[in-house]
Short mmCIF file of C-alpha atoms and ligand atoms in Angstrom, two decimals:
data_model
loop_
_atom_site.label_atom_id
_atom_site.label_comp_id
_atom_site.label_asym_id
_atom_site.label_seq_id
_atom_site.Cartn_x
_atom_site.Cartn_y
_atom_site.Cartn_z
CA UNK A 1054 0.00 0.00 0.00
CA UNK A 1055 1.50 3.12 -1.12
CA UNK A 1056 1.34 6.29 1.24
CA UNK A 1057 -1.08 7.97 -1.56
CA UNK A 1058 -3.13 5.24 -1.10
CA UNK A 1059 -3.34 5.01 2.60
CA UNK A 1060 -4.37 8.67 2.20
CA UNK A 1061 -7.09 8.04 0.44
CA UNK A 1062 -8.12 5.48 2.56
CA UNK A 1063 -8.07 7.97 5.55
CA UNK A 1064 -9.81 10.68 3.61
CA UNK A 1065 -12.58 8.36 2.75
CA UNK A 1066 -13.42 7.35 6.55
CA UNK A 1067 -13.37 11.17 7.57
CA UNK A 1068 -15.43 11.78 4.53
CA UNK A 1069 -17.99 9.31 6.83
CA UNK A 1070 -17.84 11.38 9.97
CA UNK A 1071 -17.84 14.56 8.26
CA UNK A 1072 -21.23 13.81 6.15
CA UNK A 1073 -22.58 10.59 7.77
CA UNK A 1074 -22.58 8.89 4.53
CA UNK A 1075 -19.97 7.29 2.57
CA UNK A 1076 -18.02 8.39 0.26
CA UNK A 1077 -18.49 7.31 -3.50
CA UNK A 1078 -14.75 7.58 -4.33
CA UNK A 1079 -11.49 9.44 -3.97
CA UNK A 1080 -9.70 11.16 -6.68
CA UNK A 1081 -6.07 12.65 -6.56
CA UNK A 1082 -3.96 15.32 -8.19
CA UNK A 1083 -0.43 15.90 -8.36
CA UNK A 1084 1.49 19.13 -8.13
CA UNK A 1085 4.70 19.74 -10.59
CA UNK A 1086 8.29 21.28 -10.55
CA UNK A 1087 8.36 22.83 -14.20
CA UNK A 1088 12.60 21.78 -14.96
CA UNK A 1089 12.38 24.87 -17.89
CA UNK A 1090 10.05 27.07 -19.59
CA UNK A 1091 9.18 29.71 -17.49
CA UNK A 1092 6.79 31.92 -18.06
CA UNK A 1093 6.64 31.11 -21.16
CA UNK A 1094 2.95 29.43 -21.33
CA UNK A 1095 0.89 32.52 -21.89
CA UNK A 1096 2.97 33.33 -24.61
CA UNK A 1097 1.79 30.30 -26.20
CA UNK A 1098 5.34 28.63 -25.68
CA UNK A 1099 6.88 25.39 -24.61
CA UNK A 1100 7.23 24.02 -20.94
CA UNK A 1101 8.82 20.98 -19.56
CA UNK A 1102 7.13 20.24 -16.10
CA UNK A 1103 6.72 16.83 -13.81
CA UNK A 1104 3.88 15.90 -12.01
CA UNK A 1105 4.79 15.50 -8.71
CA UNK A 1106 4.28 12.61 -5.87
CA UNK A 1107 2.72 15.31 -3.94
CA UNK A 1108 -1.06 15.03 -4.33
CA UNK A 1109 -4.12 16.68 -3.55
CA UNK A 1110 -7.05 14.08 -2.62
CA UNK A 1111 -10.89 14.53 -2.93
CA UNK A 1112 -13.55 12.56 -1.35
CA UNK A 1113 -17.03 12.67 -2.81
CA UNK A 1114 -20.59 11.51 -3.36
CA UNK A 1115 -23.38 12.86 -5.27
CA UNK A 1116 -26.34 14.56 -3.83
CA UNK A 1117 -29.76 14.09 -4.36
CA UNK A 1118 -30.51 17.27 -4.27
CA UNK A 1119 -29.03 20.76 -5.78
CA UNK A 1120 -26.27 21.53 -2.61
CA UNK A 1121 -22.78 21.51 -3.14
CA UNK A 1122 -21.38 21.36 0.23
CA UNK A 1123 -17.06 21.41 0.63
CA UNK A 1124 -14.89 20.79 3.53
CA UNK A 1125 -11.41 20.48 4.17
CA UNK A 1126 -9.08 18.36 6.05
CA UNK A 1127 -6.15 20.77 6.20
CA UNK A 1128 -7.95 24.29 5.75
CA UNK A 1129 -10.85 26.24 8.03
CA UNK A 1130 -14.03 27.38 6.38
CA UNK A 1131 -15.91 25.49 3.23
CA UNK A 1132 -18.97 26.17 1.19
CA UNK A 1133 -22.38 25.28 1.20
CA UNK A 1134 -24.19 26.58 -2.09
CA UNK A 1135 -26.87 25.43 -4.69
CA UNK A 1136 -25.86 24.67 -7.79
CA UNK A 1137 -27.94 27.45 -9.38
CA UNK A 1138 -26.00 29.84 -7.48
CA UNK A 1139 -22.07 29.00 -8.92
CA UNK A 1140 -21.06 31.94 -10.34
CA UNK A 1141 -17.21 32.73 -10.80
CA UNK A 1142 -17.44 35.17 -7.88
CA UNK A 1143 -19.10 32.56 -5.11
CA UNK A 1144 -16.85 32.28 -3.23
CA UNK A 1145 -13.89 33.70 -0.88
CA UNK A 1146 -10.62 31.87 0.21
CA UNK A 1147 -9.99 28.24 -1.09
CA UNK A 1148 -13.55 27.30 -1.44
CA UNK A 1149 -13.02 29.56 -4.67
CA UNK A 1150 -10.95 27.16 -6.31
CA UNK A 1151 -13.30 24.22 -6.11
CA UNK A 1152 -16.61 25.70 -7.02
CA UNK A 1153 -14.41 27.85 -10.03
CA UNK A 1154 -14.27 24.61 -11.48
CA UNK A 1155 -17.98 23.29 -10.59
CA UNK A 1156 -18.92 26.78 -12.29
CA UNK A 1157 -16.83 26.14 -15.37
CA UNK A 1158 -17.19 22.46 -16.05
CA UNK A 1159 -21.37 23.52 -15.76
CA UNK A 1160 -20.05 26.27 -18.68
CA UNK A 1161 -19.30 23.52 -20.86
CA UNK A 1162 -22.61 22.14 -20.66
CA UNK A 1163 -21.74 19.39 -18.28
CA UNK A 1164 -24.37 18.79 -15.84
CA UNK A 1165 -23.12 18.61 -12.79
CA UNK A 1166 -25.87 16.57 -9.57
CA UNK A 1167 -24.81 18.35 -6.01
CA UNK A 1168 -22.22 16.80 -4.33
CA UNK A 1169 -20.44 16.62 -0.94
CA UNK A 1170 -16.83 16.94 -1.29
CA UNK A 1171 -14.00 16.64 1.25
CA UNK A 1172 -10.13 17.65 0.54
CA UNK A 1173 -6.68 17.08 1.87
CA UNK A 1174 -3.50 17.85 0.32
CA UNK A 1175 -0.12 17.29 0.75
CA UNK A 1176 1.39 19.90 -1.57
CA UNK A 1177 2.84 22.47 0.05
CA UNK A 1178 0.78 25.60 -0.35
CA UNK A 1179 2.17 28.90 -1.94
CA UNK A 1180 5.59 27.50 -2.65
CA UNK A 1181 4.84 27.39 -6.14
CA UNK A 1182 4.40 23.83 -6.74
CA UNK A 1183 0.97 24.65 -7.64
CA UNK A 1184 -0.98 23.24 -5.43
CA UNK A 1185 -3.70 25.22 -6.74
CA UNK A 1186 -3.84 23.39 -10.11
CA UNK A 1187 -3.93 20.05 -8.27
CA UNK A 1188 -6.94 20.97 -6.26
CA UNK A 1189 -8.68 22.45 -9.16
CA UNK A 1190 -7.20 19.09 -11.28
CA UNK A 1191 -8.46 16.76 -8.68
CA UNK A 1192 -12.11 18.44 -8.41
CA UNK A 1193 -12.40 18.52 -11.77
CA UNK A 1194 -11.32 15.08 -12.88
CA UNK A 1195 -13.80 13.84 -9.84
CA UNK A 1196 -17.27 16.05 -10.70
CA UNK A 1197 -16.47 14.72 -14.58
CA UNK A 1198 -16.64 11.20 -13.86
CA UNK A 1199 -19.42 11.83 -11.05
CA UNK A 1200 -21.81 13.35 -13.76
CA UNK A 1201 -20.78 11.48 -16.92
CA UNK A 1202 -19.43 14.34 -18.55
CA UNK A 1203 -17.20 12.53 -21.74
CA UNK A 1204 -14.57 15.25 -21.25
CA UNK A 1205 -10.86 14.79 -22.32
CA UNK A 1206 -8.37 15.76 -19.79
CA UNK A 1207 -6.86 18.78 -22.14
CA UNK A 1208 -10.30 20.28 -22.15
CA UNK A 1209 -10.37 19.45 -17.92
CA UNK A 1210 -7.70 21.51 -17.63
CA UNK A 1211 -9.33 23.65 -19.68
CA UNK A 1212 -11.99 24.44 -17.16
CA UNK A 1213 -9.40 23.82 -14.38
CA UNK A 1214 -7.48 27.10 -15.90
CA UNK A 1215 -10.58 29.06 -16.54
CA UNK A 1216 -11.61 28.73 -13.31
CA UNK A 1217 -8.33 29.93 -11.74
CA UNK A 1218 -8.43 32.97 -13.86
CA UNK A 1219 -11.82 33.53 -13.88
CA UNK A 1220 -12.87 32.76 -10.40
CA UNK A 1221 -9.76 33.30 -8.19
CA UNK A 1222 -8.42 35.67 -10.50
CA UNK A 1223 -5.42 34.75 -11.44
CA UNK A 1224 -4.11 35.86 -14.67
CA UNK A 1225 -2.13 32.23 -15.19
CA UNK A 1226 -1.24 30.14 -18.03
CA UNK A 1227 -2.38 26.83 -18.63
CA UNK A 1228 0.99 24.91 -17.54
CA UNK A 1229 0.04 23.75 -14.12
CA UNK A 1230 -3.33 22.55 -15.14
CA UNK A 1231 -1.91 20.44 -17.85
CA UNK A 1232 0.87 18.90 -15.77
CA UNK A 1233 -2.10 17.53 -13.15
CA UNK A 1234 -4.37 15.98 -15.38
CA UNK A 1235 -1.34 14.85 -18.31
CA UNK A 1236 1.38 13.93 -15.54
CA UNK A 1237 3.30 10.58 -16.71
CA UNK A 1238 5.60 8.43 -13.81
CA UNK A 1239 9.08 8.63 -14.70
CA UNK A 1240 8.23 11.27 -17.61
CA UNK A 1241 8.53 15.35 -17.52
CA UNK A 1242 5.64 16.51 -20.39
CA UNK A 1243 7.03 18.81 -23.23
CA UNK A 1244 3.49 20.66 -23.39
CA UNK A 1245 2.91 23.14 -26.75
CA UNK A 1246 0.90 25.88 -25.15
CA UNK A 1247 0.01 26.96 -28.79
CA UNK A 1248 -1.78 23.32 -29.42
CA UNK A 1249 -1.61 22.43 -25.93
CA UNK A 1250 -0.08 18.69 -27.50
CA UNK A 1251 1.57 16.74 -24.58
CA UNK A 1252 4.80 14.77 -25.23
CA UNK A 1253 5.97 12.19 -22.24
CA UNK A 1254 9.92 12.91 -22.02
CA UNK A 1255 11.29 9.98 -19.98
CA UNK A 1256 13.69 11.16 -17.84
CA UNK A 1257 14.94 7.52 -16.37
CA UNK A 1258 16.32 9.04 -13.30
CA UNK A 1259 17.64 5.88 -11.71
CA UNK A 1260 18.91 4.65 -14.73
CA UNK A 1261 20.95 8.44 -14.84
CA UNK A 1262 21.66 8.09 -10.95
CA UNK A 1263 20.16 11.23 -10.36
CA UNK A 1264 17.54 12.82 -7.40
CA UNK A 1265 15.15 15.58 -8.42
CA UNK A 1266 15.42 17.87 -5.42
CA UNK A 1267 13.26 20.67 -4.68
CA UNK A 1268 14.51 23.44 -2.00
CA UNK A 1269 11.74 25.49 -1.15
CA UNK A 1270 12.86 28.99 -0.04
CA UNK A 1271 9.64 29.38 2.06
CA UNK A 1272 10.02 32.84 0.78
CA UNK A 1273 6.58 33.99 -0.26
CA UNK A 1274 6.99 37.63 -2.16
CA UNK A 1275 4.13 40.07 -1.09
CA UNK A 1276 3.63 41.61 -3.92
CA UNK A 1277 4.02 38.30 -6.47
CA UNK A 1278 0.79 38.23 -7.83
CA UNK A 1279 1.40 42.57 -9.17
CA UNK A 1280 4.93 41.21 -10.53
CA UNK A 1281 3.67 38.17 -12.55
CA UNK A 1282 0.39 40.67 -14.40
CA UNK A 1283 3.18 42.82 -14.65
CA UNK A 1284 5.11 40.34 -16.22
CA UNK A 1285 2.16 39.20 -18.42
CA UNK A 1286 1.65 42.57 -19.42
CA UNK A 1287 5.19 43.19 -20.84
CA UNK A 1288 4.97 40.38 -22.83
CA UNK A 1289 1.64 41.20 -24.74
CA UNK A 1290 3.44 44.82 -25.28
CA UNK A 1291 6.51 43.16 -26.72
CA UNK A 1292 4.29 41.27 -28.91
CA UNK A 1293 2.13 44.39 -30.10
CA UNK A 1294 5.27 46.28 -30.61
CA UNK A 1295 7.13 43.39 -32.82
CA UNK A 1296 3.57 43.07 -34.53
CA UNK A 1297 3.13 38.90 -33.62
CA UNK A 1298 0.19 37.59 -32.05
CA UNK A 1299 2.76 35.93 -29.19
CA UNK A 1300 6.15 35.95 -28.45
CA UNK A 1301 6.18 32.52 -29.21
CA UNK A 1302 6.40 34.20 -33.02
CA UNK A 1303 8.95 36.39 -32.36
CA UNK A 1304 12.81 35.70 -33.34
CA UNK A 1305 15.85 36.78 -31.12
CA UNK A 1306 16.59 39.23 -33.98
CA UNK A 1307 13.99 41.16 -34.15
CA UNK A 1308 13.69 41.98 -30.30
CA UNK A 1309 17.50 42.77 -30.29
CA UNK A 1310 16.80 45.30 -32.97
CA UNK A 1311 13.11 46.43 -32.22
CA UNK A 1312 12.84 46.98 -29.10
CA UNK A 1313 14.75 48.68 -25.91
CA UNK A 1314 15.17 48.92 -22.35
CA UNK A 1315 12.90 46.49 -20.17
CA UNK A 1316 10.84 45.34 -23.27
CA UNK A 1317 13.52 44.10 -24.43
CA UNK A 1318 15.23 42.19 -21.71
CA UNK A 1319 11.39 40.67 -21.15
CA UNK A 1320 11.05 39.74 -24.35
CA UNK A 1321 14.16 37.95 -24.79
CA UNK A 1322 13.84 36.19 -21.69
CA UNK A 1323 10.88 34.61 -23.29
CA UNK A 1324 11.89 33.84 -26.90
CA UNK A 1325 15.38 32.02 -25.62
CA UNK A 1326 13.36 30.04 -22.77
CA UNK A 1327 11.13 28.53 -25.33
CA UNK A 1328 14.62 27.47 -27.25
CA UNK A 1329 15.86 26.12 -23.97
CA UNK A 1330 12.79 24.11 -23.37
CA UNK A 1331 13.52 22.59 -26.71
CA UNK A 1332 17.53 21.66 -26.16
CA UNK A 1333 16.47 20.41 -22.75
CA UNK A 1334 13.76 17.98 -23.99
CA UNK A 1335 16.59 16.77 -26.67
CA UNK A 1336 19.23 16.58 -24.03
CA UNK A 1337 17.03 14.17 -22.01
CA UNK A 1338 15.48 12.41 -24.91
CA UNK A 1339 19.36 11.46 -25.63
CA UNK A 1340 20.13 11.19 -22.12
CA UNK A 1341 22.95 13.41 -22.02
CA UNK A 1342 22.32 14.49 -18.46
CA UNK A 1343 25.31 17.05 -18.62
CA UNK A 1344 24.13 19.37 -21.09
CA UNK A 1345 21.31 19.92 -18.40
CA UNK A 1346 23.92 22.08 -16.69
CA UNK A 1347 24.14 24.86 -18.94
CA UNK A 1348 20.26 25.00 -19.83
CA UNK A 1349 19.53 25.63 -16.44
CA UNK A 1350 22.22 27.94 -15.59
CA UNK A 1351 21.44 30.22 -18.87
CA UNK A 1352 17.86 30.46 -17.51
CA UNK A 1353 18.17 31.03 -14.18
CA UNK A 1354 20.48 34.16 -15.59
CA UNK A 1355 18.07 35.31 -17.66
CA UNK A 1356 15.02 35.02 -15.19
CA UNK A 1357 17.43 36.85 -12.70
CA UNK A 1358 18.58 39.59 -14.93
CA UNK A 1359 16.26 39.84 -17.99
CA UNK A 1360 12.88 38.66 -16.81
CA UNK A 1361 13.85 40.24 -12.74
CA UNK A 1362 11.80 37.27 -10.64
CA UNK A 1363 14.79 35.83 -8.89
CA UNK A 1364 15.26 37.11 -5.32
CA UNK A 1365 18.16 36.51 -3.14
CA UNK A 1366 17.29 32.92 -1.78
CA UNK A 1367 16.51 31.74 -4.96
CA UNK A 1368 19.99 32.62 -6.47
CA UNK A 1369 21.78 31.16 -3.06
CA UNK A 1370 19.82 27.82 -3.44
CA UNK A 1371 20.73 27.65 -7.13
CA UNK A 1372 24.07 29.05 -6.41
CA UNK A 1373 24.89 26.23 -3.60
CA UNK A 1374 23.25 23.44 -4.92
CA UNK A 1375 25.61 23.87 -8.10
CA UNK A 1376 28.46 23.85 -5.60
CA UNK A 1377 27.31 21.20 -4.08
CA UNK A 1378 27.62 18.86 -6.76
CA UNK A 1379 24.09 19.65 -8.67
CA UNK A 1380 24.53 18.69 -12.32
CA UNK A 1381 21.58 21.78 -13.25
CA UNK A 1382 20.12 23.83 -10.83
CA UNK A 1383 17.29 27.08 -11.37
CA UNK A 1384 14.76 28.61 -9.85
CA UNK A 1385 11.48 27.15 -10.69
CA UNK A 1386 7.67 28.51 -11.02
CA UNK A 1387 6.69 32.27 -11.35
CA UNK A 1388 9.42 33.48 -9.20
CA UNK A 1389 9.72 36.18 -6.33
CA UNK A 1390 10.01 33.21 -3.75
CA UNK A 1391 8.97 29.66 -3.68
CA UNK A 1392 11.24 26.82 -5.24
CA UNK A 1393 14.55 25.97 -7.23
CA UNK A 1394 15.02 22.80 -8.09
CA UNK A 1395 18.20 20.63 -9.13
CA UNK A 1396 19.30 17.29 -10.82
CA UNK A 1397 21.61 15.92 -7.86
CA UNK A 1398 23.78 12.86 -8.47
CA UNK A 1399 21.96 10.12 -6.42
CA UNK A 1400 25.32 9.67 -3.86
CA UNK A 1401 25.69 13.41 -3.71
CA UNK A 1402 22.17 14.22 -2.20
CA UNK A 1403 22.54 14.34 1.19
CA UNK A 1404 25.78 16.43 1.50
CA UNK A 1405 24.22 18.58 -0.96
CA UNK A 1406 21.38 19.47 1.50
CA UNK A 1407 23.89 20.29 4.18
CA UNK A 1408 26.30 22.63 1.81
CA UNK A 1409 22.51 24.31 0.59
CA UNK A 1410 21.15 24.76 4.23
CA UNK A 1411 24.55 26.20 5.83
CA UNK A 1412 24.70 28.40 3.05
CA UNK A 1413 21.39 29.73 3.90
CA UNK A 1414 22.30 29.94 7.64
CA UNK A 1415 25.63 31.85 6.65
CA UNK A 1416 23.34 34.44 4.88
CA UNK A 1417 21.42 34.79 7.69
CA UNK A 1418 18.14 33.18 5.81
CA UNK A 1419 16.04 31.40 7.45
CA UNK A 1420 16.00 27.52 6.89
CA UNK A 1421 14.94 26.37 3.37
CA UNK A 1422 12.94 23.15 3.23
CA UNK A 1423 15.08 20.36 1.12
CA UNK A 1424 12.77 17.03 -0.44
CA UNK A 1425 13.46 14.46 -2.99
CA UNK A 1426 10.15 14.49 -5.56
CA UNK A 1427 9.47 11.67 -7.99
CA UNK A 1428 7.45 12.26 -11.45
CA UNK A 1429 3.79 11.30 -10.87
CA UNK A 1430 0.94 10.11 -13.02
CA UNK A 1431 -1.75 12.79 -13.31
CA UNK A 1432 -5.11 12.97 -11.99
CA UNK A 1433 -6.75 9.49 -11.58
CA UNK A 1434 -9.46 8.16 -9.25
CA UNK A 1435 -8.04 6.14 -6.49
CA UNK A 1436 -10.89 4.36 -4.86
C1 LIG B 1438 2.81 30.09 -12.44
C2 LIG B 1438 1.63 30.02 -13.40
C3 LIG B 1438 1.99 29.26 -14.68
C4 LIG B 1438 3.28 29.78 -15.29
C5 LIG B 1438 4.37 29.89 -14.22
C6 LIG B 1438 5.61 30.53 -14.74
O1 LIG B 1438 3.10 28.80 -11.97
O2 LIG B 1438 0.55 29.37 -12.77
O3 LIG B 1438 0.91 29.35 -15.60
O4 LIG B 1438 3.07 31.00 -15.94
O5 LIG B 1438 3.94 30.62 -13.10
O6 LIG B 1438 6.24 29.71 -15.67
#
């Protein structure tokens, strides 16, 4: 019995003493560590993230009536709400995320019977390993199945990402979405924002004798969510000015010669991260772990210096891990805070930690939080 599963077990019997009734089933969702392609997804780019063994769980069962009612093992509050009153503004706090979907899977025409629904998660919140997308992932994937709806997982995600920037309100891309309902074991997904076609890269860690190690800052930036419109915003200015419908369209050239100042340095953050998502994918497709190295370390640069979302701890735990023995190291996610994560050589992992954490302690940071992560299968029902 794996520990995902004995979750689900437990979530299921509090789903009984919660609601007095059993549950029907228990769905799960995985987080992801994108490896490259940042911020690149809402300019219809390419992105390289793996699902994560970090999973949000739902418990459910239908309703005869029209009540939606949603609880959480980890969080205070929930919702109680008819179905004819989802809207995208229902709700406040995290109860936001769940009936977003509810309201946007009803949007497609699906139609959705009330339901009583009970979370728990184990992804770590607001250290951008979007545990967001795998509540919204697991929700969705679970009210889908519960009504019949015959919807793919690409349009799930769909929904998923409407909801989030419809009823939370934030202006993401559709990378994190993808990544819980596509996720692949032992596979990062080279995802085409354009088409939004998935392609399973196996990345054979074992066989490679590397760890994929997250170190989590636990910095959370207080004005993140500004910076990333901000960020969004530059980009669809770079694209007006260079007269493409994305930057995905534009060439290096022409934002060299076009454009100045801060437009610039955003712009060609973006068009060379969507070329390193490319030689990355290659590099692991051929298994030639070392030209990882140089990938990473070109867009951490540019994401400190052209794009500006690095912060201090971010560069330290990139900057350490490297020393430490990391074969490619960068900060990971829409920056300001959160994670960076590194390919470690499997015998190297443990010192590594120590040489990242007394490097934090000799800056005076406080302690970052080091964990192993393993790629995950996307959103599936459990029980
Ligand atoms: C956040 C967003 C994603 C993506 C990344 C940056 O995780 O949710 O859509 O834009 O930032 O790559």
């Amino acid at each position: 019995v794996t520990n995902v599963e004995r979750r689900a077990q437990r979530l299921s019997s509090a789903f009984l003493t919660a609601y007095r009734r059993n549950a029907q089933g228990v769905w799960s969702a995985p987080g992801r560590v994108n490896l490259i392609g940042e911020h690149t997804d809402y300019n219809d780019g390419l992105v390289l993230p793996v699902a994560i063994d970090r999973e949000t769980l739902v418990a459910a069962a239908v309703r005869d009536d029209d009540l939606v009612r949603c609880r959480s093992l980890d969080l205070p509050g929930g919702a109680d709400i008819r179905l004819s009153d989802l809207g995208p503004d229902t709700a406040p706090g995290w109860p936001a995320y769940v009936l977003g979907v509810l309201w946007a899977l009803r949007e497609t025409g699906a139609e959705l019977p009330g339901l009583d629904l009970l979370l728990a998660s184990d992804v770590p919140v607001g250290a951008g390993l979007s545990s967001s997308a795998a509540l919204e992932a697991a929700v969705a994937l679970c009210a889908a199945e519960l009504c019949g709806a015959t919807l793919g997982r690409t349009e799930l995600a769909v929904a998923a990402r409407r909801a989030e920037n419809e009823a939370v309100g934030a202006p993401v891309g559709i990378m994190d979405q993808m990544a819980a309902l596509h996720g692949r074991g032992d596979c990062a997904l080279l995802l085409d924002c354009r088409s939004l076609q998935v392609r399973p890269i196996p990345l054979q860690l074992d066989a490679a004798g590397l760890d994929l190690l997250v170190i989590n800052t636990r910095v959370t930036h207080a004005h993140a969510d500004g910076e990333y419109a901000s960020r969004r915003q530059a980009c669809a200015r770079a694209a007006a000015a260079l007269g493409v419908s994305a930057l995905r369209d534009a060439g290096l050239d022409a934002v060299e010669q076009r454009l100045d100042g801060e437009l610039r340095r955003r712009a060609r953050h973006v068009v060379t991260e969507i070329e390193r998502v490319t030689h990355t994918a290659e590099a692991l497709e051929r298994h030639e772990h070392d030209a990882l190295g140089p990938l990473f370390a070109s867009s951490h640069a540019s994401m400190r210096d052209d794009f500006q979302i690095s912060c201090p701890e971010l560069d330290l735990a990139v900057e350490s891990a490297v020393r430490a023995g990391a074969v490619a190291a960068r900060m990971t996610g829409g920056g300001f805070g959160g994670c960076a994560v590194a390919f470690v050589p499997t015998d190297l992992t443990g010192a590594a930690g120590a040489v990242v954490r007394s490097a934090f302690a000799a800056q005076g940071f406080s302690e970052p939080d080091l964990f192993l992560v393993e790629p995950a299968d996307g959103a599936r029902r459990m029980m």
